[in-house]
Coordinates of C-alpha atoms in Angstrom, one line a residue:
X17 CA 0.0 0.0 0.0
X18 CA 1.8 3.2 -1.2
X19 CA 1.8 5.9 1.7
X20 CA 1.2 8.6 -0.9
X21 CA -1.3 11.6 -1.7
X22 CA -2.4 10.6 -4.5
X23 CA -3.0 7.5 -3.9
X24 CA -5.0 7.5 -0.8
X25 CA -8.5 7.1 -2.6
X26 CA -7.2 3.8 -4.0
X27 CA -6.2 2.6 -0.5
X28 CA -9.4 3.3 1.5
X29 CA -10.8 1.2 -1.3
X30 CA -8.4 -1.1 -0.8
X31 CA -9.1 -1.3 3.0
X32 CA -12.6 -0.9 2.5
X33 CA -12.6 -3.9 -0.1
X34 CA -10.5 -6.2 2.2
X35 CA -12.7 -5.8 5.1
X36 CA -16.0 -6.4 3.0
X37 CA -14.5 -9.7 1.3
X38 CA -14.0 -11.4 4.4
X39 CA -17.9 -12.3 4.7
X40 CA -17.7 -13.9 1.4
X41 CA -15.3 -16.5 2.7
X42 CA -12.3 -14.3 0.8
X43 CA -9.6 -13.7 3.5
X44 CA -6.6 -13.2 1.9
X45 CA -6.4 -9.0 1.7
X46 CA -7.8 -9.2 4.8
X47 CA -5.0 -11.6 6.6
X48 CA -2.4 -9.1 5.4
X49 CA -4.4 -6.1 6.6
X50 CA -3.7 -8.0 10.2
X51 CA 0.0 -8.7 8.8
X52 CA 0.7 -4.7 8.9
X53 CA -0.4 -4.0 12.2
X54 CA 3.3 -5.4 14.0
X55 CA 6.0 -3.7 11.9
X56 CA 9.7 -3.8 13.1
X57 CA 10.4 -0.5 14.8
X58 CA 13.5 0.1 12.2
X59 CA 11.5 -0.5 9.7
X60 CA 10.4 3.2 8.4
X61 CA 8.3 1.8 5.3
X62 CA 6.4 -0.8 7.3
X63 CA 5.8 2.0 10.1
X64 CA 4.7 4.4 7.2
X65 CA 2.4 1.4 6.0
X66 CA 1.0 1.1 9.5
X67 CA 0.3 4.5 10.3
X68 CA -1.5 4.9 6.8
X69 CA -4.1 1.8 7.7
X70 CA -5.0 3.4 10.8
X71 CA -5.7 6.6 9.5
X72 CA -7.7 4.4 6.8
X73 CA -9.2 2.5 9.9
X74 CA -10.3 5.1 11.1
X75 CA -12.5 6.9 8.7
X76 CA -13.5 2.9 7.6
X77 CA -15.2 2.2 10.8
X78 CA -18.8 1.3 9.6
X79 CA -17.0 -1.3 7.4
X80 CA -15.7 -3.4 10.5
X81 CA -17.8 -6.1 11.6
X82 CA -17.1 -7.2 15.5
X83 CA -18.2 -10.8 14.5
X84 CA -16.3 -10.9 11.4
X85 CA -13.7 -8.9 11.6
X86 CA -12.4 -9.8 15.6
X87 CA -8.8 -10.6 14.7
X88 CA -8.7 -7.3 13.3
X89 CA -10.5 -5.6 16.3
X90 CA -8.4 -7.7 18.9
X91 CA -5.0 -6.5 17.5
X92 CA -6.2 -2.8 17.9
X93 CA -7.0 -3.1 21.2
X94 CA -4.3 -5.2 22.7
X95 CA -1.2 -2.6 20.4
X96 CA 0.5 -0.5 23.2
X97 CA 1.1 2.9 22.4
X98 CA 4.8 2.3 24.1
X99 CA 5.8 0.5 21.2
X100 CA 5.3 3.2 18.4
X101 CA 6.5 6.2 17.2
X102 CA 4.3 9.6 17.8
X103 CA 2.9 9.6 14.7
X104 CA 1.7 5.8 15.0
X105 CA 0.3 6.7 18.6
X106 CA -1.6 9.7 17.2
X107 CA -3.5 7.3 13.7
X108 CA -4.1 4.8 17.0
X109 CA -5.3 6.9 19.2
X110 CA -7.6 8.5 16.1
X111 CA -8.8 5.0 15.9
X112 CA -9.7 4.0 19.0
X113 CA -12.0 7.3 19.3
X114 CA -13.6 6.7 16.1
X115 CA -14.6 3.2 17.5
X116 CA -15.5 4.3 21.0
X117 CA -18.2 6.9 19.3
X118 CA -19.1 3.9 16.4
X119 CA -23.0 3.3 18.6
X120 CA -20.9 2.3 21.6
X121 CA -20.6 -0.9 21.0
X122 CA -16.8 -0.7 21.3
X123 CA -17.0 1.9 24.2
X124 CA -16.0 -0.6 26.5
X125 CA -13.1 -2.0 24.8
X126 CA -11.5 1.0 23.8
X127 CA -11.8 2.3 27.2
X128 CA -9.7 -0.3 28.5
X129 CA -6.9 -0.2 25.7
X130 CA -6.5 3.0 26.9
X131 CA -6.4 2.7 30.5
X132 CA -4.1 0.2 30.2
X133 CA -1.5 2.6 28.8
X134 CA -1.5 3.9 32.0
X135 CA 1.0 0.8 32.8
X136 CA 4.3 1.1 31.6
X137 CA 6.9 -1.0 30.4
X138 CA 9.5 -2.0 32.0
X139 CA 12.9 0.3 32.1
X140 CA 10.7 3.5 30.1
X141 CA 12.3 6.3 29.7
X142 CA 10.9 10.0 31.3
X143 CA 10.4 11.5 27.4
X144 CA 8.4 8.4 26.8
X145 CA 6.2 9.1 29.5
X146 CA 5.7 12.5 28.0
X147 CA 4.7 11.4 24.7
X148 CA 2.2 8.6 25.4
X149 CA 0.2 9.6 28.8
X150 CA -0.8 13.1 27.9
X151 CA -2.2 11.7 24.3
X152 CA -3.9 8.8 26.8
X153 CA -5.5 11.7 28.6
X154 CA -6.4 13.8 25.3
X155 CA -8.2 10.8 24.2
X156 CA -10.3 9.6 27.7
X157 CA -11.6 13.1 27.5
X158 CA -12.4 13.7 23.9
X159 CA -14.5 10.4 24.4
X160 CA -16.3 11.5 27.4
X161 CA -17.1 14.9 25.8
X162 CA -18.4 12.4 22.7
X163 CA -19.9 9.8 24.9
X164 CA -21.3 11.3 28.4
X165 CA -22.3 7.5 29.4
X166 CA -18.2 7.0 29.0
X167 CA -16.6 8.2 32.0
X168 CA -19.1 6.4 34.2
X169 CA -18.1 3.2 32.3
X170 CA -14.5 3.9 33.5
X171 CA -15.5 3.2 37.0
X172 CA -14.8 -0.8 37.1
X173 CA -11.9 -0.6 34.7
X174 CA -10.0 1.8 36.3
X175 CA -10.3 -0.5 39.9
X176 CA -9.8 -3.5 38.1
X177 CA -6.4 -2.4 36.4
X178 CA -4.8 -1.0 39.5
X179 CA -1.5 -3.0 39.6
X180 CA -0.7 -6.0 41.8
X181 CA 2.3 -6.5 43.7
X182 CA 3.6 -9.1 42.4
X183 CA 6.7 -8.0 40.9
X184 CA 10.0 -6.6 42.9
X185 CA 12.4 -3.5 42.9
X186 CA 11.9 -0.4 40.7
X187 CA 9.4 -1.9 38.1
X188 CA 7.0 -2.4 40.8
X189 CA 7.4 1.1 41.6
X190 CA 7.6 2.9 38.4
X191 CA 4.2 0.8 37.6
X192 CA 1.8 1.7 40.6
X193 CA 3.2 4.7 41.1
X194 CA 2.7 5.6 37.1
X195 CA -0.9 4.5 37.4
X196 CA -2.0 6.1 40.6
X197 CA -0.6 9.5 39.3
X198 CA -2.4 9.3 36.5
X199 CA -5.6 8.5 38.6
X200 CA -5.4 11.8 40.5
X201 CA -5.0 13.4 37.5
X202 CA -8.6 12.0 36.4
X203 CA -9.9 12.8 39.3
X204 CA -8.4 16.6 39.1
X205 CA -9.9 16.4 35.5
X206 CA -13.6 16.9 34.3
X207 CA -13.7 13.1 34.7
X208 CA -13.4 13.5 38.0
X209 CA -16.7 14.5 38.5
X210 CA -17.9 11.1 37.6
X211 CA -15.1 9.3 38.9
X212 CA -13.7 11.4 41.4
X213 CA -15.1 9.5 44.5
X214 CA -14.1 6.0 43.4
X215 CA -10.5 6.6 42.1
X216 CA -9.7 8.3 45.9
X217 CA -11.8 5.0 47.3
X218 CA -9.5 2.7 45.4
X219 CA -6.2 4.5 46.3
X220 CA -7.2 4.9 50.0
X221 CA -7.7 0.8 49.6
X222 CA -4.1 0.2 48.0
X223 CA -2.7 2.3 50.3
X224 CA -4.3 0.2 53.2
X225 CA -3.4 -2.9 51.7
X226 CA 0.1 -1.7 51.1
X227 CA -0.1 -0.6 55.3
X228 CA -1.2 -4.0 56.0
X229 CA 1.7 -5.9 54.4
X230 CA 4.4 -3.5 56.1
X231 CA 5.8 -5.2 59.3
X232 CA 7.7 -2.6 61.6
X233 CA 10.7 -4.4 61.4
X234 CA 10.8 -3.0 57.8
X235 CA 10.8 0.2 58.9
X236 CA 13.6 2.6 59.8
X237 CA 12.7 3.9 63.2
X238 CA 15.3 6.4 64.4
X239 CA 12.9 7.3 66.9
X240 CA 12.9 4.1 68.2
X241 CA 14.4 4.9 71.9
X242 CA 12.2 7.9 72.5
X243 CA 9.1 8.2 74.3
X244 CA 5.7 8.7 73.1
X245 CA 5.2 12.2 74.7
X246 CA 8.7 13.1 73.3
X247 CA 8.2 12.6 70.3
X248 CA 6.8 15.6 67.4
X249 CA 5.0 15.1 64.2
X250 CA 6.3 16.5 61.4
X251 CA 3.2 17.9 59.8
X252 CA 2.5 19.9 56.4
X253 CA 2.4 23.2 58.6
X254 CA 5.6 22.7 60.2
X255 CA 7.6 21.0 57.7
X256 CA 11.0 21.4 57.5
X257 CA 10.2 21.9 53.8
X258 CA 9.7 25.7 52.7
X259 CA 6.4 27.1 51.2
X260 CA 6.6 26.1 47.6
X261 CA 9.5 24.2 47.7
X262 CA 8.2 21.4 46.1
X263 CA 9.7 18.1 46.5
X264 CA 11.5 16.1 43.4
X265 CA 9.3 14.6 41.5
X266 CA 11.8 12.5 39.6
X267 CA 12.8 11.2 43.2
X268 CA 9.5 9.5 43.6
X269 CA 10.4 7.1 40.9
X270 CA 14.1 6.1 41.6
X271 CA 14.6 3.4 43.7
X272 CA 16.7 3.4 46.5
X273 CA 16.7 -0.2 47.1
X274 CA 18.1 0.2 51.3
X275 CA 14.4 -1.1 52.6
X276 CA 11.4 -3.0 51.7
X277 CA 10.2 -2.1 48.6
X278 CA 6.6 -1.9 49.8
X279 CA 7.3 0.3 52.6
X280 CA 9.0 2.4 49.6
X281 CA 6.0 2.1 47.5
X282 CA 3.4 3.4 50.0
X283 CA 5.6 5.7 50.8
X284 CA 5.8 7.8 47.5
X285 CA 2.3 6.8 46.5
X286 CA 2.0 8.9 50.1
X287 CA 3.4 11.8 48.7
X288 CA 1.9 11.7 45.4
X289 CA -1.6 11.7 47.1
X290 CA -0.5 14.6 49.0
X291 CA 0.6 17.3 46.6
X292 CA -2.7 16.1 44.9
X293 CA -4.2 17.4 48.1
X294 CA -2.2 20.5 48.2
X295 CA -3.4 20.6 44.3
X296 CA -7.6 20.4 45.2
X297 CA -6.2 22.7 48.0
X298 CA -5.4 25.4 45.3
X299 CA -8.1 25.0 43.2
X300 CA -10.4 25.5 45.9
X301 CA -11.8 21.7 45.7
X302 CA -10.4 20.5 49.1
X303 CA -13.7 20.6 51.4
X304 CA -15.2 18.5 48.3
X305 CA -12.2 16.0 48.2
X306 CA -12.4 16.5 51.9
X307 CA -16.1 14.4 51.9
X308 CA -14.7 11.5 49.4
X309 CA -11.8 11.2 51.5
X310 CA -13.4 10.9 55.2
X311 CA -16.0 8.2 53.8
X312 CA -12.8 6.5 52.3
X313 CA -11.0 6.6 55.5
X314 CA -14.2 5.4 57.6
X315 CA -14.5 2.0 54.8
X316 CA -10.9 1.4 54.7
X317 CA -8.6 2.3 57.6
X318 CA -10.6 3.9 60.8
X319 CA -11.5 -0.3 61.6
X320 CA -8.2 -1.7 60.2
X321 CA -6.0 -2.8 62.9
X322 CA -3.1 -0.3 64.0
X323 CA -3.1 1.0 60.5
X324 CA 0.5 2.6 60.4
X325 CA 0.6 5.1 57.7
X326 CA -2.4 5.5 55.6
X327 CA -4.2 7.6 57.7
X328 CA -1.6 10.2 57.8
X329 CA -3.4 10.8 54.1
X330 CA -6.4 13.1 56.5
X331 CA -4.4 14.3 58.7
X332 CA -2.3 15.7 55.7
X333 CA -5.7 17.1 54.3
X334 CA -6.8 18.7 57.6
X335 CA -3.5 20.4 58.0
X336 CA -4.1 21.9 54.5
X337 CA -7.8 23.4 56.0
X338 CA -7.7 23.4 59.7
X339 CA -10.7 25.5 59.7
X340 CA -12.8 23.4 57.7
X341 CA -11.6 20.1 57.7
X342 CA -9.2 20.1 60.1
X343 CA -12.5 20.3 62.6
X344 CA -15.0 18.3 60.5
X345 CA -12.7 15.3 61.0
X346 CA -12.8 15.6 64.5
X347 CA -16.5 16.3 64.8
X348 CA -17.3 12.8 62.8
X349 CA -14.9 10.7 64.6
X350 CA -16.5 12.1 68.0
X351 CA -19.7 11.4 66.2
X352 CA -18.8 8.1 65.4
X353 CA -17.9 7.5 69.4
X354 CA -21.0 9.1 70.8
X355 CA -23.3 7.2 68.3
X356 CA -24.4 3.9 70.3
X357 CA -25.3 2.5 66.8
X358 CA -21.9 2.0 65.9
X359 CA -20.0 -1.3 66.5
X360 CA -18.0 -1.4 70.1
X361 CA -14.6 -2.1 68.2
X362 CA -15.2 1.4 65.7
X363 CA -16.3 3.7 68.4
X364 CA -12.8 2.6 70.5
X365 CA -11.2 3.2 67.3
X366 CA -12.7 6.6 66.2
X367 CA -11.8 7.6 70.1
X368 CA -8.1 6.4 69.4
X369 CA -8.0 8.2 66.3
X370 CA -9.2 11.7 67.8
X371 CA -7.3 11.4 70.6
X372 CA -4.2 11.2 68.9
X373 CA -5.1 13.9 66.2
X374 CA -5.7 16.2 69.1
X375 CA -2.4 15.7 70.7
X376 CA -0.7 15.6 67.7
X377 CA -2.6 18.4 65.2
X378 CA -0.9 21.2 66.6
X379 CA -2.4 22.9 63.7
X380 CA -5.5 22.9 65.6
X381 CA -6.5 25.9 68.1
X382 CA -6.4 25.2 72.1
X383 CA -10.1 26.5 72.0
X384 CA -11.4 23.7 69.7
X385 CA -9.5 20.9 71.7
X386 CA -10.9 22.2 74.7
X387 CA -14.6 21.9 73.6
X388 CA -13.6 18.2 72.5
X389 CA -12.1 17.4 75.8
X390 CA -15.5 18.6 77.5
X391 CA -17.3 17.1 75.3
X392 CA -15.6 13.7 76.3
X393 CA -15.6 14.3 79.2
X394 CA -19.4 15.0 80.0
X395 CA -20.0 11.8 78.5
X396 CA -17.6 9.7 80.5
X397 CA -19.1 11.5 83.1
X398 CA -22.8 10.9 82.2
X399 CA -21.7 6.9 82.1
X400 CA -20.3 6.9 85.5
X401 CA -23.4 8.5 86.6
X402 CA -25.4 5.5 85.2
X403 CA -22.9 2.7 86.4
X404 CA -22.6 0.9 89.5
X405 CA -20.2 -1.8 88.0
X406 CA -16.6 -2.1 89.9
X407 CA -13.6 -2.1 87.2
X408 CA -14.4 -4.5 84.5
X409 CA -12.4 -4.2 81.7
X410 CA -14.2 -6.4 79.0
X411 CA -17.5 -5.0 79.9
X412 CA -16.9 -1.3 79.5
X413 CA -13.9 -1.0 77.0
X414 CA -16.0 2.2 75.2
X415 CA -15.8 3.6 77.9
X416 CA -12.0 3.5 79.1
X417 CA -11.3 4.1 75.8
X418 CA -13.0 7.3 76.3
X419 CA -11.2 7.9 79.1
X420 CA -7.7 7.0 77.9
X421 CA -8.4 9.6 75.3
X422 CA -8.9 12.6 77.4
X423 CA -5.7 11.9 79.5
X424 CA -3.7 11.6 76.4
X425 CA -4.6 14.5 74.9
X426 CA -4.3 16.1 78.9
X427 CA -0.5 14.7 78.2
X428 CA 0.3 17.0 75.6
X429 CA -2.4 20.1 76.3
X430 CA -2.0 20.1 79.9
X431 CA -0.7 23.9 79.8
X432 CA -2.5 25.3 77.2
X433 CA -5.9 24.1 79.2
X434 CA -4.4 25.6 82.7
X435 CA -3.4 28.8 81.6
X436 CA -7.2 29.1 80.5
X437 CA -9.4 29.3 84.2
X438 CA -12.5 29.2 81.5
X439 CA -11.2 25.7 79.4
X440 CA -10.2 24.3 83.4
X441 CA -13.6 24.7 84.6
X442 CA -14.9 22.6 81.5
X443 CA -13.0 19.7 82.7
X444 CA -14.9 19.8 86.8
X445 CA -16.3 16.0 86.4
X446 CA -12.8 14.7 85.2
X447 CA -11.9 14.2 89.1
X448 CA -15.3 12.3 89.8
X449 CA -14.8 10.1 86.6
X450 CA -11.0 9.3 87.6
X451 CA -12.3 8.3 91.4
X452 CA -15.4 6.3 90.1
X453 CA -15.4 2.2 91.4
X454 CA -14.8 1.8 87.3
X455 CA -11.2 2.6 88.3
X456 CA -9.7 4.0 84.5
X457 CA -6.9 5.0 85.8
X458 CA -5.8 0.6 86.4
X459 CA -7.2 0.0 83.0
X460 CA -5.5 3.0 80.9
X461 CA -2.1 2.2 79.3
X462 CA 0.0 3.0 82.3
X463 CA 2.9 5.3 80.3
X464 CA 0.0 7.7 79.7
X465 CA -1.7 7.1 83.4
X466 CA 2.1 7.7 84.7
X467 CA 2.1 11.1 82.4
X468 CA -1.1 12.3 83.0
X469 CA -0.7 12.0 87.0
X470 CA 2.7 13.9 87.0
X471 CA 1.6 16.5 84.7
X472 CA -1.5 17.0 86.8
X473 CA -0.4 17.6 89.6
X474 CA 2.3 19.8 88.7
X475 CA 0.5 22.1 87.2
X476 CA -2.4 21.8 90.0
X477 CA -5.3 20.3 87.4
X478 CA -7.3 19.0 90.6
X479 CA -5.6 17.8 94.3
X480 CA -4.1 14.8 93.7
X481 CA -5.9 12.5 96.4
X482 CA -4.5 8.9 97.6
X483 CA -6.8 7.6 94.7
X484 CA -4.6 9.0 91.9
X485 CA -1.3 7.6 93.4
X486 CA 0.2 5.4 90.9
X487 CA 1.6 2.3 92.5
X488 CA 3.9 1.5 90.0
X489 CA 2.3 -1.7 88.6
X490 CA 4.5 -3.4 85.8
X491 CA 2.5 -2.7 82.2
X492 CA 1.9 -6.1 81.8
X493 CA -0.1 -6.7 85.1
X494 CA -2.1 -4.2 84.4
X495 CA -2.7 -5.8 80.6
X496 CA -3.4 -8.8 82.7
X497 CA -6.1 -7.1 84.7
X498 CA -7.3 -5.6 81.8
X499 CA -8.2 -9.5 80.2
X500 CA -5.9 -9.5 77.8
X501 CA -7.3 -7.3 75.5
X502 CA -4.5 -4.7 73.5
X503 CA -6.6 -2.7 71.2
X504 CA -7.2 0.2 73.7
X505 CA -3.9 0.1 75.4
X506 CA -1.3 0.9 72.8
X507 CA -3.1 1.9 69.6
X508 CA -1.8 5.9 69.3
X509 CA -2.4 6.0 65.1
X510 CA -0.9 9.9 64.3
X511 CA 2.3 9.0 66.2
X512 CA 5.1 10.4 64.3
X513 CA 5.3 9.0 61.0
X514 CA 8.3 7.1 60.0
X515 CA 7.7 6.6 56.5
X516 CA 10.7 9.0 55.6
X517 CA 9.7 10.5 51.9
X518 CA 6.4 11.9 53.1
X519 CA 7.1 12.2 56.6
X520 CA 9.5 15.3 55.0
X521 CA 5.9 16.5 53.2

């Protein structure tokens, strides 16, 4: 087929004939149609020869059959844009819409030839990138602009094509990280208005999934020798990292090979998800991202297990908006504790989780973790009204949950709450909860019992009576009087976070 202007009227009809003689049993034309589509690179005729077919491809649709012509249609949609020049990517790309708006019935199928460009090769080079995922995005959206049913149809494929782990070292990385950047770059898109919710559901997932296989032996933990209430978070607000000094992006894809690659992985998909958030936070679309992310957070993480790092994704978020969202998360995890509807095991943990984001979100003003103190403790306070029980650990764990959270957040607000007579006086039942036959103080973790009681009664929070002495109980008889049972006892989930890529963030 000569690649020439004046002979492009005879080769439509040559096309055009090949495809038509197949469903007369004539398959000859045809089968070398098919023999065209996988040209040696080097070859500059046979490219030439290719890129010509698709441009006649394109304009032919109506003449392809998808019963009689499904070689042809399967070699379409399984060529990779990686392997062609830019001039072969555009005629396929040109193709693949011209199907996708052919009645639809190839919407499907074009969607996922395209998504799966999302996935790299291995060893690809950064000017690669540059030439295929920007034409990959060009296309997605002149397809949903053709199709509106189109971007809703993206919905499964894009969860079903997020990479597995199953490979090791720098491809894994290159490969999930590729795809999940260009997720949030959907979701940032017009797209994202159809898609937005799921694509930050299905990254919160792999990022939990990712947390789950991560033991902390993998871990670098310089920390390591340091107690809890010495230790400081490293948030967005106080990063060591400048205004605008945006970290390297090239450094999220190089491997660095001195840890656990999956520790590595969440750790830049970490980052990436977080100057997405600083993105949204730009553009004014954070309290919206804000919604997706919290119901993401309450499926995925808030019930998993000492999550380790995953849900340093809100806390990122509500350091971005401390106003907004920084106080909307912790008026729905208090929510979530004060609801009796909830499950015993996710009101403990959406305790945990507040408690820790009020010690440790320094962006948030001593006013606003004063009114959450009171508010936990008039409820712990209600409950003792209402119980007669002596300490029983099993039987009232949402309850000393509640109370371990107030005296950790005491821990590291004690001052800020004393210098204030007005936020002290909110905190009057705290000495009748503490000296209730429910006994917290023997059920609490006794590192934060130990700190509360010293900081208490140095800076005068009530007179310390015989019932607050400590009597220097080893931590694991009280875990024995406590049945057994860890969950309340050591989970602290905004700790510092060691992850040391977005830790810097």
């Amino acid at each position: 087929m000569d690649n020439t202007e004046d002979s492009d009227t005879e080769s439509v009809y040559v096309v055009r004939k090949a495809l038509a003689s197949v469903q007369n049993g004539d398959t000859d034309h045809y089968t070398q149609l098919i023999g065209m589509m996988y040209p040696k690179y080097s070859d500059i005729d046979a490219v030439a020869q290719l890129e010509t077919l698709l441009k006649i491809l394109s304009c032919s649709v109506a003449f392809i059959d998808v019963v009689h012509h499904r070689d042809l249609l399967s070699n379409i949609f399984t060529m990779s844009l990686w392997n062609h020049r830019p001039n072969v990517m555009d005629a396929l790309v040109d193709l693949i819409i011209s199907l996708a708006a052919t009645s639809g019935k190839y919407l499907d199928l074009c969607l996922n030839m395209l998504i799966s460009n999302f996935i790299p090769p291995p060893s690809v080079t950064p000017r690669k990138n540059q030439e295929v995922l920007p034409r990959v995005h060009a296309a997605l959206h002149k397809i949903s602009y053709l199709i509106p049913l189109a971007p809703s149809k993206l919905v499964p494929i894009l969860a079903q094509r997020m990479p597995k782990i199953h490979i090791k070292g720098q491809d894994s990385l290159i490969v999930t990280l590729t795809y999940v950047d260009n997720l949030l770059k959907l979701e940032n898109s017009p797209i994202g208005k159809v898609v937005g919710s799921m694509i930050l559901m299905v990254v919160m997932e792999r990022m939990r999934d990712l947390d789950l296989e991560i033991e902390w032996d993998d871990i670098l933990q310089e920390d390591s020798n340091r107690g809890m209430f010495d230790m400081e978070l490293e948030d967005a607000v106080e990063s060591t990292m400048n205004e605008g000094d945006e970290f390297p992006v090239g450094a999220l894809y190089q491997y660095t090979s001195d840890g656990n690659v999956v520790s590595e992985l969440l750790d830049r998909l970490m980052v990436l998800s977080f100057k997405h958030l600083k993105s949204c936070k730009n553009s004014g679309r954070l309290d919206e991202v804000f919604e997706i992310l919290f119901e993401s957070f309450e499926n995925y993480v808030l019930n998993t297990y000492k999550s380790k790092f995953s849900q340093f994704l809100m806390f990122y978020a509500c350091s971005l908006d401390p106003e907004n969202c920084g106080v909307k998360f912790a008026s729905k995890l208090l929510e979530i504790y004060l609801s009796s509807n909830k499950p015993r095991l996710t009101r403990m943990s959406a305790v945990a989780y507040l408690a820790s984001y009020l010690s440790r979100g320094k962006f948030l003003p001593p006013s606003f973790v004063a009114s959450m103190l009171k508010r936990l403790v008039d409820e712990c306070a209600e409950y003792c009204r209402t119980c007669n029980d002596d300490m029983k650990p099993k039987a009232h764990q949402v309850f000393y949950s509640g109370c371990q959270a107030i005296l950790y957040v005491l821990c590291f607000h004690m001052r800020s709450i004393l210098d204030i007579p007005r936020f002290q006086s909110q905190l009057t039942s705290l000495e009748s909860i503490l000296s209730h036959k429910l006994n917290p103080l023997m059920v609490c973790l006794p590192s934060v019992v130990s700190e509360f009681l010293k900081q208490s009664k140095a800076g005068g929070l009530f007179v310390v009576s015989e019932a607050f002495i400590f009597d220097d109980l080893q931590e694991s008889e009280l875990s024995r009087a406590f049945g057994g049972f860890e969950r309340l006892d050591t989970f602290f989930p905004f700790d510092p976070c060691l992850l040391k890529m977005s830790n810097r963030e």
